[in-house]
Structures are given as structure tokens and as C-alpha cells.
Amino acid sequence: MIKPTVIDEGIRNGKPCVRLGGIGNFSVFKTFDCGQCFRFDPVSTELDFEVGGVAFGREVSFGSLGDSLVITGATADDYANLWEKYLSLDTDYDEIDRAIVTALDADGCAIMTRAADVSQGIRILRQDPWEALCSFIISQNNNIPRIKKIISALSENFGEKIGEGAYSFPTAEALAEAGEEKIFALKTGFRASYITDAARKVSSGELNLGKIAACGSYADAESQLMTVRGVGPKVAACALLFGFGYTEAFPVDTWMKKVAARHFPEGLDHSRFGKAAGIAQQYLFYMERYISDEA
DNA sequence: AGCCAGGACAAGT
DNA sequence: ACTTGTCATGGC
């Protein structure tokens, strides 16, 4: 595969920025529109499209202009050390796409081909494990705009100020110390006790997220995360896919049930996708929401 | 106004 | 092992 390469560095809006060329089919819009990440929003820009937000405690923006990617709030070193992995620009998605569309029979192949086409350019972000776990605990029986609102409120109240109106995602320690009552006060609803339990287990060391990411066994990782109140198979799958590097995770939510009913009435054995199952799922999820928007 | 949202849990079959 | 009611809030 051909990885994007640094073209130049400079200053933009008073911040360091780095420009990369050869981003191929990477889509900033789709990657940050597909519901995997809740801390970025579109910003007004002279580029084709740009999102700004916070990840790994840094204020950053990603913009696309033709075949180039402009990262603002980052140097070339930052890209090499952090953002390349975060954006999965070190991964060959053409190869993954081929594996996905050929994993099923003819009918399934046709559907996956369309899903991969609609979703062309999506990357699975490699997010911080704790943030991913906490975010998808909040996501349950909730809608994306409100999930973003709650996460933003948690960050403003219990994160650290890292810029003008920008706050890092709160650590497990900070949320454990804040306590359930203050977390409930931010309109988290019945999820307040879930967030508190996760924060307490992680900050106390009862749950070691690094080990869960490194253990390599999906079943083991899933069962460990599910010791947290409010973490079931779906929340665990999302956390493991978006924050722990388990690309074989296949989260089944309400949208995926619609996909199954519409396209796979006989059932869909996601193990056929192997390690690409999570990406296949994301393509189907994105297609279903895309179709729903058109209707 | 009412249904639904990237569900999980407890209680009931 | 499945099915159902409940949970807190607000987006649409």
C-alpha cells in the first residue's frame, strides 16, 4: 500500500499544521460522520471539509483538500507518533475491502459491494480505550446528538482545559472522584451509575484496560469489560472495536437489526469476515443510516 | 404528541 | 434460554 506522506509543515490560524499528500480514498467527512467518535464537529474552513475537536488530550482539526490532508494543531512528528495510527492511515483498506466483499455468497457479495462503495473512505479510528468504553456506555438507548452533548458536558466539568473552550476527556480517576450524583446532574440519566462503576473499576486498577487491549482474545476482553454495570455485548463490541483494536468485533445495534431484516433474513454469520468484521459492520451501519436519510 | 435512540438489566415466562 | 417492562432524557 501507499501511505500518505508529509508534504510540508507550517503555521495555520496561529497553530502548527502539517499537510500530507496521497491520502487516497480516505474521507474525513465519512470517518467522523459514521458515529464512532463523538468529540469532533465540522468547522468553517477554506478547505473542502474540516472537522475540529479533541482526542488524546489534544485540540486538533483534520481537513481535506483534494488529495491532501491538513492537520492543524500538529507537527509532522505528531502525525508520525499519534495521528497516523489514530486515523488508521497505516492500514491498507483496499485489501480489507477486497476481503469483505468476497467473504459472502453472491447475494451477500452484492450487498457488501454496495455498502463498501457507499462507505468508501471510512477508517476505524483507534481511539483511547477509556474514552471509547465510557462513550459507548453513554450511547446506550440514546441518540448521537445527545451522546455528543453529554460527553461534552462531562469533559467541560471533569476534564482539563486544554484550549479556548476545549477540554480533554475526563480520566477515570476524575470521574470516580466526581461521583454518581454530579454525573447524574449532567443529564446522563440511568447511565450515571454505569459511568461511575466503570470509573471506579478502572481507576482502582480492578480493570486494566491496557491488558484488555493487549490480551488478544476477544472473548476474554469482552467478558472483562462486561463486568462493568451497563456494559453488555453491544457496548463491549463498540468499545473493543473503536478503542481496543479488536477489528473482529461486530456490534449489533438497532440499525444493524434493520440491516439484517432488510438484507440478511437468513441471518449473517459475521465470523466469515474474520478480523475485518468490524469494518464490514461499519460499512453496513453507514449504508443503512445513509439510506434512511434519503427516505 | 409520540416514537425512538449505536442497550442493559431484572423479572417474568 | 427467550420475552417483556423499565430505566432518564431529549431529538426529531
Short mmCIF file of C-alpha atoms (C1' of nucleotides) in Angstrom, two decimals:
data_model
loop_
_atom_site.label_atom_id
_atom_site.label_comp_id
_atom_site.label_asym_id
_atom_site.label_seq_id
_atom_site.Cartn_x
_atom_site.Cartn_y
_atom_site.Cartn_z
CA MET A 1 0.00 0.00 0.00
CA ILE A 2 0.98 3.63 -0.40
CA LYS A 3 0.82 5.60 2.81
CA PRO A 4 0.16 9.34 2.89
CA THR A 5 3.38 11.32 3.14
CA VAL A 6 4.23 14.64 4.71
CA ILE A 7 4.46 17.44 2.14
CA ASP A 8 5.20 20.36 4.40
CA GLU A 9 4.71 21.97 7.78
CA GLY A 10 3.67 25.47 8.66
CA ILE A 11 1.51 27.71 10.76
CA ARG A 12 -2.23 27.98 10.25
CA ASN A 13 -4.55 30.12 12.37
CA GLY A 14 -1.65 30.59 14.75
CA LYS A 15 -1.16 26.87 15.24
CA PRO A 16 1.31 24.38 13.85
CA CYS A 17 -0.04 22.40 10.94
CA VAL A 18 1.14 19.58 8.74
CA ARG A 19 -0.01 18.77 5.23
CA LEU A 20 0.03 15.27 3.79
CA GLY A 21 -0.35 14.13 0.23
CA GLY A 22 -1.62 10.92 -1.29
CA ILE A 23 -4.45 10.27 1.14
CA GLY A 24 -6.19 8.18 -1.49
CA ASN A 25 -9.72 7.23 -0.62
CA PHE A 26 -9.59 8.45 2.99
CA SER A 27 -12.68 10.56 3.72
CA VAL A 28 -12.56 12.98 6.63
CA PHE A 29 -16.27 13.54 6.35
CA LYS A 30 -17.35 9.90 6.48
CA THR A 31 -14.81 8.88 9.10
CA PHE A 32 -16.14 11.50 11.52
CA ASP A 33 -19.77 11.20 10.43
CA CYS A 34 -20.18 7.48 10.96
CA GLY A 35 -20.95 7.53 14.67
CA GLN A 36 -17.75 6.01 16.02
CA CYS A 37 -16.48 9.18 17.64
CA PHE A 38 -18.39 11.90 19.45
CA ARG A 39 -15.91 14.71 20.00
CA PHE A 40 -15.48 16.22 16.54
CA ASP A 41 -17.68 18.65 14.64
CA PRO A 42 -17.47 20.32 11.24
CA VAL A 43 -15.80 23.74 11.31
CA SER A 44 -15.96 26.55 8.80
CA THR A 45 -12.96 26.25 6.52
CA GLU A 46 -11.38 27.26 3.25
CA LEU A 47 -10.63 23.58 2.66
CA ASP A 48 -13.05 21.09 1.10
CA PHE A 49 -14.14 19.85 4.51
CA GLU A 50 -12.78 20.03 8.04
CA VAL A 51 -13.63 18.76 11.50
CA GLY A 52 -12.24 20.01 14.77
CA GLY A 53 -12.26 18.50 18.23
CA VAL A 54 -10.25 16.82 20.93
CA ALA A 55 -8.55 13.43 21.04
CA PHE A 56 -5.84 12.11 23.35
CA GLY A 57 -5.98 15.36 25.27
CA ARG A 58 -5.07 17.48 22.26
CA GLU A 59 -7.08 20.03 20.37
CA VAL A 60 -6.76 19.17 16.70
CA SER A 61 -8.51 19.51 13.37
CA PHE A 62 -8.48 17.35 10.26
CA GLY A 63 -9.24 18.88 6.89
CA SER A 64 -9.22 17.53 3.37
CA LEU A 65 -8.36 19.44 0.24
CA GLY A 66 -8.34 17.34 -2.90
CA ASP A 67 -5.89 14.53 -2.34
CA SER A 68 -4.25 16.14 0.66
CA LEU A 69 -4.95 16.11 4.38
CA VAL A 70 -4.30 19.15 6.57
CA ILE A 71 -3.88 18.50 10.27
CA THR A 72 -3.91 21.66 12.37
CA GLY A 73 -2.59 21.63 15.91
CA ALA A 74 0.02 19.05 14.96
CA THR A 75 3.56 18.74 13.63
CA ALA A 76 4.97 16.09 11.32
CA ASP A 77 6.28 14.31 14.41
CA ASP A 78 2.82 14.37 15.95
CA TYR A 79 1.48 12.79 12.81
CA ALA A 80 4.07 10.03 12.83
CA ASN A 81 3.73 9.39 16.55
CA LEU A 82 -0.01 9.71 17.03
CA TRP A 83 -2.39 10.77 14.29
CA GLU A 84 -1.32 8.29 11.63
CA LYS A 85 -2.37 5.46 13.90
CA TYR A 86 -5.43 7.30 15.20
CA LEU A 87 -6.72 7.71 11.66
CA SER A 88 -5.60 4.19 10.63
CA LEU A 89 -3.72 5.69 7.70
CA ASP A 90 -1.11 2.98 8.23
CA THR A 91 -3.64 0.33 7.24
CA ASP A 92 -4.41 -1.00 3.76
CA TYR A 93 -8.16 -0.61 3.42
CA ASP A 94 -8.17 -1.67 -0.23
CA GLU A 95 -7.10 -5.11 0.91
CA ILE A 96 -9.69 -5.14 3.69
CA ASP A 97 -12.40 -4.11 1.23
CA ARG A 98 -11.50 -6.98 -1.07
CA ALA A 99 -11.69 -9.45 1.81
CA ILE A 100 -15.06 -8.09 2.90
CA VAL A 101 -16.83 -8.26 -0.45
CA THR A 102 -15.57 -11.76 -1.19
CA ALA A 103 -16.41 -13.19 2.23
CA LEU A 104 -20.06 -13.94 1.44
CA ASP A 105 -22.05 -15.70 -1.27
CA ALA A 106 -23.21 -13.91 -4.42
CA ASP A 107 -26.16 -12.09 -2.81
CA GLY A 108 -24.12 -11.10 0.22
CA CYS A 109 -21.29 -10.01 -2.06
CA ALA A 110 -23.63 -7.66 -3.92
CA ILE A 111 -24.84 -6.08 -0.70
CA MET A 112 -21.35 -5.73 0.75
CA THR A 113 -20.10 -4.25 -2.51
CA ARG A 114 -22.73 -1.55 -2.28
CA ALA A 115 -22.06 -0.96 1.42
CA ALA A 116 -18.33 -0.69 0.78
CA ASP A 117 -19.00 1.69 -2.09
CA VAL A 118 -21.27 3.99 -0.08
CA SER A 119 -18.81 3.89 2.82
CA GLN A 120 -15.67 4.31 0.73
CA GLY A 121 -13.18 6.33 2.77
CA ILE A 122 -14.29 5.40 6.27
CA ARG A 123 -11.48 4.41 8.65
CA ILE A 124 -11.96 2.81 12.02
CA LEU A 125 -10.33 5.30 14.39
CA ARG A 126 -8.02 3.95 17.07
CA GLN A 127 -9.40 5.90 19.99
CA ASP A 128 -8.36 5.98 23.61
CA PRO A 129 -9.68 2.82 25.33
CA TRP A 130 -11.15 4.58 28.35
CA GLU A 131 -12.84 7.25 26.28
CA ALA A 132 -14.29 4.63 23.94
CA LEU A 133 -15.59 2.50 26.80
CA CYS A 134 -17.15 5.45 28.57
CA SER A 135 -18.58 6.91 25.37
CA PHE A 136 -20.35 3.74 24.37
CA ILE A 137 -21.72 3.22 27.86
CA ILE A 138 -23.33 6.62 27.34
CA SER A 139 -24.51 5.66 23.86
CA GLN A 140 -26.99 3.05 25.02
CA ASN A 141 -30.64 3.79 24.24
CA ASN A 142 -29.53 7.26 23.17
CA ASN A 143 -29.14 9.28 20.01
CA ILE A 144 -25.91 10.65 18.58
CA PRO A 145 -26.59 14.38 19.10
CA ARG A 146 -27.37 13.82 22.77
CA ILE A 147 -24.44 11.45 23.25
CA LYS A 148 -22.19 14.24 22.00
CA LYS A 149 -23.83 16.72 24.30
CA ILE A 150 -23.34 14.54 27.37
CA ILE A 151 -19.70 13.76 26.55
CA SER A 152 -19.05 17.44 26.01
CA ALA A 153 -20.61 18.27 29.38
CA LEU A 154 -18.56 15.59 31.14
CA SER A 155 -15.39 16.96 29.55
CA GLU A 156 -16.15 20.58 30.46
CA ASN A 157 -16.93 19.65 34.05
CA PHE A 158 -14.37 16.97 34.82
CA GLY A 159 -11.75 17.17 32.05
CA GLU A 160 -8.84 19.58 31.85
CA LYS A 161 -8.96 22.83 29.96
CA ILE A 162 -6.54 22.48 27.07
CA GLY A 163 -7.57 25.46 24.96
CA GLU A 164 -10.21 28.08 24.42
CA GLY A 165 -13.42 26.15 25.03
CA ALA A 166 -11.56 22.86 24.61
CA TYR A 167 -11.42 20.21 27.32
CA SER A 168 -9.81 16.80 27.48
CA PHE A 169 -11.98 13.76 28.08
CA PRO A 170 -12.06 13.21 31.86
CA THR A 171 -9.88 10.47 33.27
CA ALA A 172 -11.40 7.52 35.12
CA GLU A 173 -9.91 8.97 38.29
CA ALA A 174 -11.61 12.32 37.76
CA LEU A 175 -15.00 10.71 37.13
CA ALA A 176 -14.63 8.36 40.08
CA GLU A 177 -13.88 11.31 42.29
CA ALA A 178 -16.76 13.35 40.88
CA GLY A 179 -19.20 10.64 41.89
CA GLU A 180 -22.56 9.48 40.65
CA GLU A 181 -24.55 12.45 41.88
CA LYS A 182 -22.59 15.05 39.92
CA ILE A 183 -22.54 12.80 36.87
CA PHE A 184 -26.31 12.37 37.09
CA ALA A 185 -26.69 16.14 37.31
CA LEU A 186 -25.32 16.37 33.77
CA LYS A 187 -28.45 14.64 32.42
CA THR A 188 -26.79 11.29 31.97
CA GLY A 189 -29.92 9.58 33.29
CA PHE A 190 -29.79 5.93 34.24
CA ARG A 191 -26.27 5.78 32.80
CA ALA A 192 -24.83 7.74 35.73
CA SER A 193 -24.38 4.64 37.85
CA TYR A 194 -22.86 2.80 34.89
CA ILE A 195 -20.28 5.54 34.26
CA THR A 196 -19.47 5.65 37.96
CA ASP A 197 -18.97 1.91 38.15
CA ALA A 198 -16.68 1.92 35.11
CA ALA A 199 -14.68 4.86 36.50
CA ARG A 200 -14.28 3.17 39.85
CA LYS A 201 -13.20 -0.18 38.40
CA VAL A 202 -10.69 1.43 36.05
CA SER A 203 -9.23 3.96 38.47
CA SER A 204 -8.84 1.35 41.19
CA GLY A 205 -6.98 -0.97 38.84
CA GLU A 206 -9.63 -3.66 39.19
CA LEU A 207 -9.96 -3.36 35.43
CA ASN A 208 -6.74 -2.93 33.45
CA LEU A 209 -7.65 -1.52 30.05
CA GLY A 210 -4.12 -1.85 28.74
CA LYS A 211 -4.12 -5.55 29.47
CA ILE A 212 -7.53 -5.94 27.88
CA ALA A 213 -6.22 -4.28 24.73
CA ALA A 214 -3.11 -6.44 24.72
CA CYS A 215 -4.56 -9.82 25.64
CA GLY A 216 -5.63 -10.58 22.07
CA SER A 217 -8.56 -12.78 22.96
CA TYR A 218 -11.87 -11.19 22.03
CA ALA A 219 -13.86 -13.47 24.31
CA ASP A 220 -11.58 -12.70 27.24
CA ALA A 221 -11.60 -8.97 26.57
CA GLU A 222 -15.38 -8.93 26.19
CA SER A 223 -16.03 -10.82 29.41
CA GLN A 224 -13.73 -8.46 31.32
CA LEU A 225 -15.47 -5.35 30.03
CA MET A 226 -18.85 -6.88 30.78
CA THR A 227 -18.04 -7.00 34.48
CA VAL A 228 -18.87 -3.29 34.39
CA ARG A 229 -22.51 -2.45 35.07
CA GLY A 230 -24.16 -1.23 31.90
CA VAL A 231 -21.71 -2.96 29.60
CA GLY A 232 -23.39 -5.68 27.57
CA PRO A 233 -22.31 -7.35 24.33
CA LYS A 234 -23.06 -4.34 22.14
CA VAL A 235 -21.32 -1.70 24.25
CA ALA A 236 -18.38 -4.05 24.73
CA ALA A 237 -18.17 -4.67 20.98
CA CYS A 238 -18.13 -0.94 20.19
CA ALA A 239 -15.51 -0.21 22.82
CA LEU A 240 -13.34 -3.10 21.68
CA LEU A 241 -13.66 -2.12 18.02
CA PHE A 242 -13.10 1.61 18.35
CA GLY A 243 -10.80 1.77 21.35
CA PHE A 244 -9.03 -1.53 21.86
CA GLY A 245 -8.03 -2.58 18.36
CA TYR A 246 -10.30 -5.62 18.10
CA THR A 247 -11.33 -5.24 14.47
CA GLU A 248 -13.15 -8.57 14.60
CA ALA A 249 -15.80 -7.01 16.88
CA PHE A 250 -19.25 -6.84 15.30
CA PRO A 251 -21.59 -4.55 17.26
CA VAL A 252 -25.27 -5.29 16.71
CA ASP A 253 -27.48 -2.30 17.44
CA THR A 254 -30.91 -1.20 16.23
CA TRP A 255 -29.50 -0.13 12.86
CA MET A 256 -27.79 -3.45 12.32
CA LYS A 257 -31.03 -5.22 13.13
CA LYS A 258 -32.65 -3.21 10.36
CA VAL A 259 -29.81 -4.24 8.02
CA ALA A 260 -30.29 -7.88 8.97
CA ALA A 261 -34.05 -7.71 8.45
CA ARG A 262 -33.68 -5.95 5.12
CA HIS A 263 -30.73 -7.77 3.55
CA PHE A 264 -29.98 -10.91 5.53
CA PRO A 265 -33.28 -12.53 6.53
CA GLU A 266 -31.44 -15.86 6.69
CA GLY A 267 -29.02 -14.41 9.21
CA LEU A 268 -25.49 -13.09 8.85
CA ASP A 269 -22.51 -15.02 10.18
CA HIS A 270 -20.05 -12.21 10.85
CA SER A 271 -17.25 -14.66 11.65
CA ARG A 272 -16.91 -15.11 7.90
CA PHE A 273 -15.32 -11.65 7.80
CA GLY A 274 -12.67 -12.62 10.34
CA LYS A 275 -10.64 -9.65 11.53
CA ALA A 276 -12.45 -7.45 9.01
CA ALA A 277 -15.85 -7.97 10.65
CA GLY A 278 -15.80 -4.63 12.43
CA ILE A 279 -15.12 -2.75 9.23
CA ALA A 280 -17.82 -4.72 7.41
CA GLN A 281 -20.20 -3.84 10.20
CA GLN A 282 -19.30 -0.18 9.96
CA TYR A 283 -19.96 -0.18 6.21
CA LEU A 284 -23.38 -1.81 6.67
CA PHE A 285 -24.20 0.58 9.51
CA TYR A 286 -23.23 3.59 7.42
CA MET A 287 -25.19 2.37 4.41
CA GLU A 288 -28.32 1.82 6.46
CA ARG A 289 -28.17 5.28 8.00
CA TYR A 290 -27.41 6.78 4.59
CA ILE A 291 -30.43 5.07 3.04
CA SER A 292 -32.54 6.17 5.98
CA ASP A 293 -31.51 9.80 5.43
CA GLU A 294 -32.64 9.67 1.83
CA ALA A 295 -36.05 8.23 2.66
"C1'" DA B 1 -47.59 14.32 20.68
"C1'" DG B 2 -45.47 10.34 20.41
"C1'" DC B 3 -41.93 7.37 18.89
"C1'" DC B 4 -37.30 6.39 19.02
"C1'" DA B 5 -32.36 6.42 20.14
"C1'" DG B 6 -25.13 2.70 18.19
"C1'" DG B 7 -28.94 -1.22 25.29
"C1'" DA B 8 -28.65 -3.40 29.64
"C1'" DC B 9 -30.90 -5.38 33.45
"C1'" DA B 10 -34.29 -7.64 36.26
"C1'" DA B 11 -38.30 -10.11 36.41
"C1'" DG B 12 -41.33 -12.92 34.34
"C1'" DT B 13 -42.43 -16.93 31.33
"C1'" DA C 1 -32.98 -19.93 27.02
"C1'" DC C 2 -36.27 -16.28 25.20
"C1'" DT C 3 -39.65 -12.20 26.15
"C1'" DT C 4 -41.10 -8.01 28.35
"C1'" DG C 5 -41.16 -3.75 31.15
"C1'" DT C 6 -38.26 -0.29 32.87
"C1'" DC C 7 -34.73 2.93 33.11
"C1'" DA C 8 -33.76 9.30 32.11
"C1'" DT C 9 -33.63 12.37 28.66
"C1'" DG C 10 -34.38 14.89 24.57
"C1'" DG C 11 -34.03 14.68 19.17
"C1'" DC C 12 -36.94 14.69 15.51
#
